[in-house]
Short mmCIF file of C-alpha atoms in Angstrom, two decimals:
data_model
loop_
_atom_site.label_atom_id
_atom_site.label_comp_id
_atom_site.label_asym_id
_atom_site.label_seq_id
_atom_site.Cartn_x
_atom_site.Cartn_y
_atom_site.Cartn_z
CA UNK A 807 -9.56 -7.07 14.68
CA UNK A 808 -8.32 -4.31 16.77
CA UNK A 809 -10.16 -0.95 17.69
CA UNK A 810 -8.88 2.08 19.19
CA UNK A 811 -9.66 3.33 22.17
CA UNK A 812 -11.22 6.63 22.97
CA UNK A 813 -7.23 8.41 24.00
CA UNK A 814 -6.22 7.08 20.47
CA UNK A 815 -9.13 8.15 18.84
CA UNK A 816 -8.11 11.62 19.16
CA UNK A 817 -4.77 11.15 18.55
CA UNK A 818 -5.39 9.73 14.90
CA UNK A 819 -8.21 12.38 14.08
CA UNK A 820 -5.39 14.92 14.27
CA UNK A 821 -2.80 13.01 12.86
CA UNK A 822 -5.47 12.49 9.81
CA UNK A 823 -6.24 16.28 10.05
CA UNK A 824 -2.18 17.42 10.24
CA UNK A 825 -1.07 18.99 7.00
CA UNK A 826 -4.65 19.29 5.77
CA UNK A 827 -4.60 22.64 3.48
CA UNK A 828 -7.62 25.22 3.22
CA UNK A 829 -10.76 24.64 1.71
CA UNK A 830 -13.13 21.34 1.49
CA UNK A 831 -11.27 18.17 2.26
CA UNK A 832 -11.81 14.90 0.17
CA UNK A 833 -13.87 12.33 2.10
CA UNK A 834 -12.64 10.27 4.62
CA UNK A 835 -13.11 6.12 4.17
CA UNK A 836 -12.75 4.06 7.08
CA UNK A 837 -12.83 0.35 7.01
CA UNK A 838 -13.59 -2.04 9.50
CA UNK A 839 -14.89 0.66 12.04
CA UNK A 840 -16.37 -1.88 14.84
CA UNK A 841 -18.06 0.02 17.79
CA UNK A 842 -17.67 3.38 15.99
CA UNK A 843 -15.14 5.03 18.66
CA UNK A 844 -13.11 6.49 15.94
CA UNK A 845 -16.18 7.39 13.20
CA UNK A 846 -17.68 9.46 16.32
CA UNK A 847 -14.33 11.55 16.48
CA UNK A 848 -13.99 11.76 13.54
CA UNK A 849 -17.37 13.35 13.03
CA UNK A 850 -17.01 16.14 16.18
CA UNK A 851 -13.78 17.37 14.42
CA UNK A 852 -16.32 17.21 11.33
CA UNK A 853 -14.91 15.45 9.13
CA UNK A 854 -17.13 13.95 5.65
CA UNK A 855 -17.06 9.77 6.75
CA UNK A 856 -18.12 6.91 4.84
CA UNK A 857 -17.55 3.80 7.02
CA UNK A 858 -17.42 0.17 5.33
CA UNK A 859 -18.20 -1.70 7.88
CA UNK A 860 -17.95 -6.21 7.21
CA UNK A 861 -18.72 -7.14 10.55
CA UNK A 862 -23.33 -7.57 10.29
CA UNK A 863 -22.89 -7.10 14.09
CA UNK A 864 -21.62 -3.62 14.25
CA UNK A 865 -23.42 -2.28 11.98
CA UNK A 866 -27.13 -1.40 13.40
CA UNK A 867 -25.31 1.26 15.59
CA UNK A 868 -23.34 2.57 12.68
CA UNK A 869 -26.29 3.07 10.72
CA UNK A 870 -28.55 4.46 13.74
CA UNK A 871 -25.40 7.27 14.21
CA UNK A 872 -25.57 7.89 10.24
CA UNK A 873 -29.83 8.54 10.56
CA UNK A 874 -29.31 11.20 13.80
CA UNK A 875 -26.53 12.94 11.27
CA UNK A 876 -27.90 15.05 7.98
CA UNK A 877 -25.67 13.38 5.39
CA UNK A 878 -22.22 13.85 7.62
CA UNK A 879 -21.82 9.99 7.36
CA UNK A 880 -22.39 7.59 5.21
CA UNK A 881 -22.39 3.23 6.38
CA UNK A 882 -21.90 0.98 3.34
CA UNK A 883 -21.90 -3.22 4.17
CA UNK A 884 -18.81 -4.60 2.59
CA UNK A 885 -14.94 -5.61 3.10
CA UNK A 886 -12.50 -3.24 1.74
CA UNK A 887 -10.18 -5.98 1.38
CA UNK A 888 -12.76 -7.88 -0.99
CA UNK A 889 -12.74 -4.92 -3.23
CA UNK A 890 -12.59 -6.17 -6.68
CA UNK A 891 -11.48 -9.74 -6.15
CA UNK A 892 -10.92 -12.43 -9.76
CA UNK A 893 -14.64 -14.02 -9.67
CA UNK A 894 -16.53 -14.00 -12.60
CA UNK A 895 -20.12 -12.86 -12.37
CA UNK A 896 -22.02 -10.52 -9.63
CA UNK A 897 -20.22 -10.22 -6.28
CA UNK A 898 -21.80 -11.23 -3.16
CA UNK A 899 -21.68 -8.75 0.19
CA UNK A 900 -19.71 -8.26 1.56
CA UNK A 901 -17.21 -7.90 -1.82
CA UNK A 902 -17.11 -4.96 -3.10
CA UNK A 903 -16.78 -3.52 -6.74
CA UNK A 904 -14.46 -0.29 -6.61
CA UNK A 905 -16.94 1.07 -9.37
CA UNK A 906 -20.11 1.09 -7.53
CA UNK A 907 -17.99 1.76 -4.36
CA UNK A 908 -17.08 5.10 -5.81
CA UNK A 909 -20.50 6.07 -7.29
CA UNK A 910 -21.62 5.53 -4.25
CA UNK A 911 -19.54 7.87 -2.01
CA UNK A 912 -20.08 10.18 -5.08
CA UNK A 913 -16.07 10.71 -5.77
CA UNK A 914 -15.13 10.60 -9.42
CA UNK A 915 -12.44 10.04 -10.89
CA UNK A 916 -9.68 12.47 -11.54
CA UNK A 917 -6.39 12.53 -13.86
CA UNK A 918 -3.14 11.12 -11.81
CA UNK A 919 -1.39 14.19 -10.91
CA UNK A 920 -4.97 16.03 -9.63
CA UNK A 921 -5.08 16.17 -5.89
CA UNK A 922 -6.31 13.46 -3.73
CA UNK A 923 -9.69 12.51 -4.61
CA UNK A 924 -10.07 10.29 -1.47
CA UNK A 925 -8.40 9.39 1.80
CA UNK A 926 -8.50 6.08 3.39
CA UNK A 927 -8.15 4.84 7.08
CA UNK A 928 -7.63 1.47 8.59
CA UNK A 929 -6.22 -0.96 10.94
CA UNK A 930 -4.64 -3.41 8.55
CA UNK A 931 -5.01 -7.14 10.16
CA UNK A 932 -1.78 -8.55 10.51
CA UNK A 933 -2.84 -12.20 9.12
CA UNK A 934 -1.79 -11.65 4.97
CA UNK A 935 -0.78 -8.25 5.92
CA UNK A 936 2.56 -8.59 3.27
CA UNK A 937 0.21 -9.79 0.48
CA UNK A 938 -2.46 -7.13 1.25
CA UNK A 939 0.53 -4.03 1.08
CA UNK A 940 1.61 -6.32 -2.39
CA UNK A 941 -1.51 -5.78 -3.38
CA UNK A 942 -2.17 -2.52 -3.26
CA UNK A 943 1.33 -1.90 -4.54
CA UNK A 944 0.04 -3.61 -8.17
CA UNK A 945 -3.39 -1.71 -7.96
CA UNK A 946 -1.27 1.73 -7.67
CA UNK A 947 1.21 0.70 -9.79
CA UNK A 948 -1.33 -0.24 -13.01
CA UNK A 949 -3.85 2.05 -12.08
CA UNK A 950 -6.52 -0.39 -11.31
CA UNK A 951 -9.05 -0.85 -8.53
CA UNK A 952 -8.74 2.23 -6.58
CA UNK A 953 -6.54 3.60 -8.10
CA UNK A 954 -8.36 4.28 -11.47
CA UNK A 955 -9.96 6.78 -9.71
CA UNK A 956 -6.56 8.62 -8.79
CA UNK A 957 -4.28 9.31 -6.38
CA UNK A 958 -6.09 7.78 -3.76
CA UNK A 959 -4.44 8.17 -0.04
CA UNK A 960 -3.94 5.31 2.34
CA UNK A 961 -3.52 6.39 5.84
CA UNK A 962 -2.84 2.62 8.01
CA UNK A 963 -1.78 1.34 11.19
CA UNK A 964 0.86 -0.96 9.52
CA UNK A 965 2.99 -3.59 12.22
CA UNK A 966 6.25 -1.93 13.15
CA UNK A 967 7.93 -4.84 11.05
CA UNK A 968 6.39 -4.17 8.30
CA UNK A 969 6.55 -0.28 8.38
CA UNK A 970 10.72 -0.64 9.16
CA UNK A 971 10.64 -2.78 5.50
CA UNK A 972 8.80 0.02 3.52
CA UNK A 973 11.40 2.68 4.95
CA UNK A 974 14.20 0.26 5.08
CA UNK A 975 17.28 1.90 3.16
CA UNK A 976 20.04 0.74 0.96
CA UNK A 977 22.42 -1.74 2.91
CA UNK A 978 19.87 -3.01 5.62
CA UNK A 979 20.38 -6.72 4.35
CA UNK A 980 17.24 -7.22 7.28
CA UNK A 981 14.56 -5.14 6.26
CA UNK A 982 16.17 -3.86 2.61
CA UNK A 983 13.64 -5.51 0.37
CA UNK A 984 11.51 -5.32 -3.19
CA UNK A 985 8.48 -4.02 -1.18
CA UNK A 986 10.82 -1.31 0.08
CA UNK A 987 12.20 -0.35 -3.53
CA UNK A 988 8.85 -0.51 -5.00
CA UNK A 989 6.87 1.89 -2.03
CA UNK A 990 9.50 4.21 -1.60
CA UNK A 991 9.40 4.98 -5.56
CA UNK A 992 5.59 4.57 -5.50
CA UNK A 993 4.20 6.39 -2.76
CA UNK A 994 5.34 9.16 -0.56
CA UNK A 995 6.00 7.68 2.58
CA UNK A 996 5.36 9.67 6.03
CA UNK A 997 4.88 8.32 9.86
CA UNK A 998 1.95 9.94 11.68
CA UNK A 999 2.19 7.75 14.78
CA UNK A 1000 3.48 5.09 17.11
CA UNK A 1001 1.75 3.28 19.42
CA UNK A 1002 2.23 0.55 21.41
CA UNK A 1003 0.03 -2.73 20.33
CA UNK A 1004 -1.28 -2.79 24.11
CA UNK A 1005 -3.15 0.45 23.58
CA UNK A 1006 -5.68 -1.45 21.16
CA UNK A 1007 -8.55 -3.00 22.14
CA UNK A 1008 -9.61 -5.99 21.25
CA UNK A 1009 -13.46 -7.77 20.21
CA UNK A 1010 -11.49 -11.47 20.70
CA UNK A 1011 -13.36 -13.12 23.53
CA UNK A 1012 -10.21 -15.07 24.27
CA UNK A 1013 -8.74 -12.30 25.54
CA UNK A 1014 -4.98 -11.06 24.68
CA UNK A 1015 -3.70 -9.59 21.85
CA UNK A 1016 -2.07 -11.90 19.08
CA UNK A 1017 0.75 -10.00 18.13
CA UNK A 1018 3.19 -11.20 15.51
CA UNK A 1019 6.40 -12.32 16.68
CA UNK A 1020 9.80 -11.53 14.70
CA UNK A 1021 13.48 -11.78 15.50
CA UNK A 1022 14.83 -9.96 12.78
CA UNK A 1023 12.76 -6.71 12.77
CA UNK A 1024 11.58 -4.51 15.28
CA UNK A 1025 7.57 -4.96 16.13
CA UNK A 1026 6.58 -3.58 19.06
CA UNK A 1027 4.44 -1.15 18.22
CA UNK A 1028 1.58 -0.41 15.79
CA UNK A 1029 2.74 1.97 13.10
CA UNK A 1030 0.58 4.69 11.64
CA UNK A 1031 1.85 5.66 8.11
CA UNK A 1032 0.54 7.71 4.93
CA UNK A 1033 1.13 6.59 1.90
CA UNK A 1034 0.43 9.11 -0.52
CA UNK A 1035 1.16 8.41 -4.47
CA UNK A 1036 3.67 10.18 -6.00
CA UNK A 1037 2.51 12.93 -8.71
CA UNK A 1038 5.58 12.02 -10.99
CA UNK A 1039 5.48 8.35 -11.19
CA UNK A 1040 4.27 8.40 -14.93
CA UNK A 1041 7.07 10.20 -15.94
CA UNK A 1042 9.78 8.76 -18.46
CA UNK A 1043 9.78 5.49 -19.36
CA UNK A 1044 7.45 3.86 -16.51
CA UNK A 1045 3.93 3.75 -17.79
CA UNK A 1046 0.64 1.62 -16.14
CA UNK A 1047 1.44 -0.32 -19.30
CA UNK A 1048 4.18 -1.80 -18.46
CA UNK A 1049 4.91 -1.46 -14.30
CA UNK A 1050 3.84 -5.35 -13.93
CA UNK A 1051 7.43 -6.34 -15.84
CA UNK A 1052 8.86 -3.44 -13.50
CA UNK A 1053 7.63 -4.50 -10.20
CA UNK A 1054 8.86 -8.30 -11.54
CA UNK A 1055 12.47 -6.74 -12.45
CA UNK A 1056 12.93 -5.60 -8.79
CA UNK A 1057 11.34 -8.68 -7.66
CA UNK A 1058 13.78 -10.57 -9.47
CA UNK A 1059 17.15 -8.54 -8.18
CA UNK A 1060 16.52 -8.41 -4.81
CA UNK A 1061 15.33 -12.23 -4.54
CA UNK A 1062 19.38 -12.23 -3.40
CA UNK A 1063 19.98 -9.27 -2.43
CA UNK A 1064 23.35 -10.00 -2.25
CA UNK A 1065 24.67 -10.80 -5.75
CA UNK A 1066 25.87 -8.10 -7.81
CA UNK A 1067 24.21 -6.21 -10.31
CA UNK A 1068 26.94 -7.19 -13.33
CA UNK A 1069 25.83 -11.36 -11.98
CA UNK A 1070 21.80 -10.80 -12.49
CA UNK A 1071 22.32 -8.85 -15.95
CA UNK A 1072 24.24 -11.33 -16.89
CA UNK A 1073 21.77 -13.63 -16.45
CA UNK A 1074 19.14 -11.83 -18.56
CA UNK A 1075 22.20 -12.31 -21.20
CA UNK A 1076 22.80 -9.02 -21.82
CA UNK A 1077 26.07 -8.81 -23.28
CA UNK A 1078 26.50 -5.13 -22.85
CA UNK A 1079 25.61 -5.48 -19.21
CA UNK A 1080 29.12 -3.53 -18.14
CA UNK A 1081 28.56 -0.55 -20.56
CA UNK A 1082 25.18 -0.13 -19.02
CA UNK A 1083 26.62 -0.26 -15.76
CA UNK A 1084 28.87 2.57 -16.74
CA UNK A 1085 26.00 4.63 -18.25
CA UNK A 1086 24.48 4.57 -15.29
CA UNK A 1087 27.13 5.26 -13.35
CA UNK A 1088 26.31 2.36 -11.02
CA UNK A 1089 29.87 0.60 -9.67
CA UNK A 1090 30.22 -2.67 -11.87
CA UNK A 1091 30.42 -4.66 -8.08
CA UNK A 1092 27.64 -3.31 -6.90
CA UNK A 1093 25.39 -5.44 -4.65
CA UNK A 1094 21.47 -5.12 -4.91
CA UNK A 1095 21.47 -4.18 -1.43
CA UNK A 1096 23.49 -1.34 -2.09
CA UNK A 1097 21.27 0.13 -4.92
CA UNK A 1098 18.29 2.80 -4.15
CA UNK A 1099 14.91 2.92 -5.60
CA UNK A 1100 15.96 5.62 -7.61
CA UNK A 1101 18.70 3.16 -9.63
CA UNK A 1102 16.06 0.50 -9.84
CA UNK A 1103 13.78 3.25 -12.12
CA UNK A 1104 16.80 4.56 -13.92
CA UNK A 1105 17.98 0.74 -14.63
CA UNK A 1106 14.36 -0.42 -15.69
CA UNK A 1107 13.98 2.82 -18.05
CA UNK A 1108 17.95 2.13 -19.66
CA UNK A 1109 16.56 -1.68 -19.86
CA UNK A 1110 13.23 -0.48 -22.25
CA UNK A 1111 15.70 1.71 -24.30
CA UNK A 1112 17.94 -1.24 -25.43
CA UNK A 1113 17.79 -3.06 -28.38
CA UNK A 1114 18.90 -6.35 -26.69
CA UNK A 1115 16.42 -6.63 -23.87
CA UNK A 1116 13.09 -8.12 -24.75
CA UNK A 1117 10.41 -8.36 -22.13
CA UNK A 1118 8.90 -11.66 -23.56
CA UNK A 1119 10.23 -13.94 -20.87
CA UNK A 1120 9.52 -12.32 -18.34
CA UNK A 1121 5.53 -12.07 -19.34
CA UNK A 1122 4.70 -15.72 -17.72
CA UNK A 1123 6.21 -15.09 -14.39
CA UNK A 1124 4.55 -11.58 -14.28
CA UNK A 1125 1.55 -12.94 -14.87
CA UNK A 1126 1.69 -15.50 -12.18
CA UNK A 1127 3.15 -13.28 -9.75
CA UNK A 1128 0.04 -10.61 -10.52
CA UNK A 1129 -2.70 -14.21 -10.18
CA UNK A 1130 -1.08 -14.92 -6.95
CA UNK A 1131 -0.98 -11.33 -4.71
CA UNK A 1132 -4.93 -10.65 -5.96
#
């Protein structure tokens, strides 16, 4: 794992604190805190922290800070990224159950377009990093996890690779992907910080830091993003109900990313697949590349409205792709 060091520390408690309104602020989470650098900032600026820590070794510091503090911070023993995982019966620490996660910290839930009922920090580890952001992407998307509890805000030090995909745009054939379609119309998407990876510290006795190597993408920094979900997602056609077959529609399209539009409707045999081109007033050669988020929705919400498209075969592959990410 890496931890920040003390310089950083302060950097991300006011890049957490930036564009924080009047009044009480939601509690903070922070996973995987390690020595603690960051909870004891985070505390001076006095910030509300609960820190869910997985690591047995860190933790009889954590909890000796939480005695010598009157209820400022609360330590929990689990893995945030063993919340809620497909085993039947009672879960063994360090999984966690999002339910008793939440009674604990005390945060109910709240309807979807309420404010943020809880904000979450983190290093994400770059080993399954793409199936972790897939992952969360489904949670948000059906409202599970988390996410039933609201609008729950991630705040993450995401690889540079990874952040350039989420904010890729329309023609990148590099970094232009599904995860980018689906984030950008999912979350509100802002960068609080860049850092270099050197400026982390790491617990690895080896020595060195094992940073991911790419020649396509850009990753030579840690990235430090919000991602905030949007208010108006549930509006028009896309419903909890029914954002697995979305999220397996973009899938689908961008799998080439270059074949056109008019070749991939087509292939769902739609005959009418040029009048709904025109309806949408999408170019009948258009490329998926070239499409935004924005056409994805309005193509998924003219695709529930027709008579001819049925979602029945795509159930089986949604499925699947749902078993796989969790």
């Amino acid at each position: 794992r890496y931890i920040v060091c003390p310089r950083l520390a302060r950097t991300v408690q006011q890049c957490l604190q930036r564009g924080a309104g009047p009044g009480p602020q939601p509690v903070l989470l922070e996973f995987s805190p390690g020595p603690g650098i960051l909870t004891q900032t985070l505390l001076n600026a006095g910030i509300r922290v609960v820190a869910l820590e997985n690591n047995l070794a860190y933790l009889p510091k954590l909890q000796s800070l939480e005695k010598s503090l009157d209820g400022q911070l609360k330590v929990i023993y689990g893995d945030f990224f063993r919340l809620d995982p497909l085993v039947g019966g009672a879960l063994k620490p360090p999984a966690v159950c999002s339910d008793k996660l939440f009674e604990t910290l005390g945060v109910a839930a709240v309807p979807w377009r309420a404010d943020v009922p809880l904000r979450i920090f983190g290093i994400m580890p770059h080993t399954l990093e793409r199936k972790r952001l897939w992952r969360f992407l489904f949670g948000m998307y059906e409202c599970s996890s988390i996410y039933k509890y609201g609008r729950v805000e991630l705040n993450l030090f995401l690889s540079e690779k990874e952040y350039t995909v989420l904010a890729a745009k329309p023609g990148d054939l590099k970094a232009y992907q599904a995860l980018s379609v689906l984030t950008q119309i999912g979350y509100e998407i802002e960068l609080l910080h860049m850092e270099p990876w050197s400026s982390f510290i790491t617990n690895l006795k080896t020595g060195g830091l094992s940073i991911p190597k790419t020649k396509l993408l850009p990753n030579d920094h840690l990235c430090l993003v919000r991602l905030t979900p949007q208010q108006n997602l549930f509006t028009g056609g896309l419903k909890p109900t029914n954002s697995s077959t979305f999220i397996f529609m973009v899938k689908q399209c961008l799998a080439k990313s270059s074949c056109r539009l008019s070749d991939r409707l087509n292939s769902w045999s739609l005959d009418s697949g040029g009048e709904l081109l025109k309806a949408l007033e999408i170019p009948e050669n258009a490329k998926m590349s070239d499409l935004y988020p924005e056409d994805y929705r309005r193509l998924f919400e003219a695709l529930q409205n027709s008579s001819m498209f049925s979602e029945t075969w795509f159930y089986e592959d949604v499925f699947e792709s749902r078993r796989t990410i969790n």
